[in-house]
Short mmCIF file of C-alpha atoms in Angstrom, two decimals:
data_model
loop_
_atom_site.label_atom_id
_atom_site.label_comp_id
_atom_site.label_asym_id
_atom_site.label_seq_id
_atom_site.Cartn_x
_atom_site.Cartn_y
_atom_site.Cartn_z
CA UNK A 1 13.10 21.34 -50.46
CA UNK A 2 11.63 17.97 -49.95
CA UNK A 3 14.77 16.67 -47.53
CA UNK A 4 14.11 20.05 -45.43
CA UNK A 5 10.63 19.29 -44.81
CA UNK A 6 11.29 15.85 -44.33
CA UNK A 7 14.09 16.92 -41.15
CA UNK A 8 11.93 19.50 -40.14
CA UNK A 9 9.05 16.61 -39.81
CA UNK A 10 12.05 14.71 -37.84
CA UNK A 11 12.45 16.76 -35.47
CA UNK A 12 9.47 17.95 -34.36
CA UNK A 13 8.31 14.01 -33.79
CA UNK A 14 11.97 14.46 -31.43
CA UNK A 15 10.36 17.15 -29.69
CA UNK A 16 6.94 15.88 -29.39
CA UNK A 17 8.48 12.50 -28.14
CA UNK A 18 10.88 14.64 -25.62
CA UNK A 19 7.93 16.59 -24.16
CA UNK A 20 5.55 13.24 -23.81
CA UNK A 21 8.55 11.47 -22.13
CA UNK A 22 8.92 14.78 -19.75
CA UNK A 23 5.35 14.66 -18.95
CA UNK A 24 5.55 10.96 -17.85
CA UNK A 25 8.95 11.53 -15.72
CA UNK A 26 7.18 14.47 -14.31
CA UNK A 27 4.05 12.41 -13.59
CA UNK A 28 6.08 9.87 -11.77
CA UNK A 29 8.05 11.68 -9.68
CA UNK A 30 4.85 13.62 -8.56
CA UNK A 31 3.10 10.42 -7.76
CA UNK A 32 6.54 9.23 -5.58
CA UNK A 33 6.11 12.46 -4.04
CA UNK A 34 2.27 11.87 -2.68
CA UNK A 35 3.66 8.41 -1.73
CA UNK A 36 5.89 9.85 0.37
CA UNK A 37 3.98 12.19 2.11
CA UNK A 38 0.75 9.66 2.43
CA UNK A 39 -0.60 8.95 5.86
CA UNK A 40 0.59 5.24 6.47
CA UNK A 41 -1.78 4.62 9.72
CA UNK A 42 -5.18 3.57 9.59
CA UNK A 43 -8.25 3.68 11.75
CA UNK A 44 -10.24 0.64 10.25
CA UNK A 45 -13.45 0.13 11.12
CA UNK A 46 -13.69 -3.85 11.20
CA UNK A 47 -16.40 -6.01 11.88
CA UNK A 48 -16.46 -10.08 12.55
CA UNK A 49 -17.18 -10.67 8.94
CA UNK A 50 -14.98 -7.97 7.65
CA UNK A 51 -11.98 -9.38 9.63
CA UNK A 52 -10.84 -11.81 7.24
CA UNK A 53 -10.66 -9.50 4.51
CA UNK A 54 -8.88 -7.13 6.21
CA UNK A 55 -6.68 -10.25 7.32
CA UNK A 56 -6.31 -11.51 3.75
CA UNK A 57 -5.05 -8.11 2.69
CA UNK A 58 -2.72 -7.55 6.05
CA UNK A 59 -1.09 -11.05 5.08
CA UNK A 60 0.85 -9.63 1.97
CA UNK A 61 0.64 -5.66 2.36
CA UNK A 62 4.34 -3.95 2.33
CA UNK A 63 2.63 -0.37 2.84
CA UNK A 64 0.86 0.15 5.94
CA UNK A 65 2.81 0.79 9.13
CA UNK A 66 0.04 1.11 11.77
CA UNK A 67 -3.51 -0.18 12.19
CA UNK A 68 -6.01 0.59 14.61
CA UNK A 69 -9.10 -1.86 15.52
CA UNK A 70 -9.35 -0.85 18.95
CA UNK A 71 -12.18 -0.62 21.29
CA UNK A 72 -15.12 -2.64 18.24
CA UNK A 73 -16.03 -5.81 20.42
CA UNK A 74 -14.31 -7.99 17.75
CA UNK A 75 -15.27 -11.15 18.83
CA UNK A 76 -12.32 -14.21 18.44
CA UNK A 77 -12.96 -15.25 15.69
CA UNK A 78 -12.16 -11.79 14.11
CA UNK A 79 -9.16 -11.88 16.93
CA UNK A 80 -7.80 -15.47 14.88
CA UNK A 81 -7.75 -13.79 11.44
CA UNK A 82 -6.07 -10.99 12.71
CA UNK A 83 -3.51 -12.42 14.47
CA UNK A 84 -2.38 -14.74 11.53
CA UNK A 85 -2.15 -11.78 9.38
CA UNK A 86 0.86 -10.63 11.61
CA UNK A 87 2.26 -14.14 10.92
CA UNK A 88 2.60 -13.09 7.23
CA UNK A 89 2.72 -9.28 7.75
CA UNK A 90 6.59 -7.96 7.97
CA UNK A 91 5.65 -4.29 7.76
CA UNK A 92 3.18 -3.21 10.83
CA UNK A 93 4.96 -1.81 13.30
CA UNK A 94 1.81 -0.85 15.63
CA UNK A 95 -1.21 -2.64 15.82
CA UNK A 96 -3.96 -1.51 17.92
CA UNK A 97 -6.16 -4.18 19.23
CA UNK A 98 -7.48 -3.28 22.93
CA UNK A 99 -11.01 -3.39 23.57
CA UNK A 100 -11.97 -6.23 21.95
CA UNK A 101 -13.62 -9.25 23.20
CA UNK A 102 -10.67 -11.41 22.67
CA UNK A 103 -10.77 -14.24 25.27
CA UNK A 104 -7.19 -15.67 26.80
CA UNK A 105 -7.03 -18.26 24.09
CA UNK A 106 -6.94 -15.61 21.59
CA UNK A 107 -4.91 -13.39 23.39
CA UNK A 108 -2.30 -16.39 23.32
CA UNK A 109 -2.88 -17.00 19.68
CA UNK A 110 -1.38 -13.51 19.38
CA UNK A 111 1.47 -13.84 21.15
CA UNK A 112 2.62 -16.72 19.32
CA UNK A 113 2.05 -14.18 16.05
CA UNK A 114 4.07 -11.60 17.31
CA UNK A 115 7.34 -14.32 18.03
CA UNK A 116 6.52 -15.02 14.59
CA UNK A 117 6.68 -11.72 13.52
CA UNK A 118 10.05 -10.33 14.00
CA UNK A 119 9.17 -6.78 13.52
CA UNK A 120 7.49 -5.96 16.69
CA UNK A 121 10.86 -7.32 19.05
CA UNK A 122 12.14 -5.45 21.45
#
């Protein structure tokens, strides 16, 4: 009587194991799935302090494809962080940066980024 409880004990631990290891599979394949499906473009709304951060985070991100800091009077100094985070950034594939007050200098300083990007080529 005592080895039938004992494999009865057994195998519900089996099942209870089965059904927690179910529940995790199912839990990761659910959070692939919203990965999947999650909007990979983003409308920042930057400022000349909050440049660098966004720079800083740009530099070694792997998930965003698009950004958009259009048309927000980033001054260059904003325009400098930026534009070295597409020297580290191998990912973006749009980048949105019109109407800002970037001056030629800056505007060059980006250019040199984007030869040193090689996912933006033609």
């Amino acid at each position: 009587w005592l080895e039938l409880q004992f494999r009865l004990r057994e195998m519900r631990m089996k099942e209870e194991q089965m059904k927690k290891e179910t529940k995790q599979c199912e839990k990761k394949e659910e959070e692939s799935m919203m990965a999947a499906v999650a909007p990979r473009n983003y409308r920042i709304n930057v400022n000349a302090f909050s440049a660098r951060s966004l720079a800083k985070f740009l530099w070694s991100d792997t998930w965003i494809l698009s950004i958009d800091v259009s048309n927000m009077n980033l001054p260059d100094s904003a325009g400098a962080y930026l534009c070295r985070a597409l020297k580290g950034n191998s990912t973006l594939i749009k980048y949105e940066l019109g109407g800002n007050e970037f001056s030629s200098k800056t505007c060059k300083s980006l250019a040199e980024s984007l030869e040193v990007n090689g996912t933006f080529s033609s």
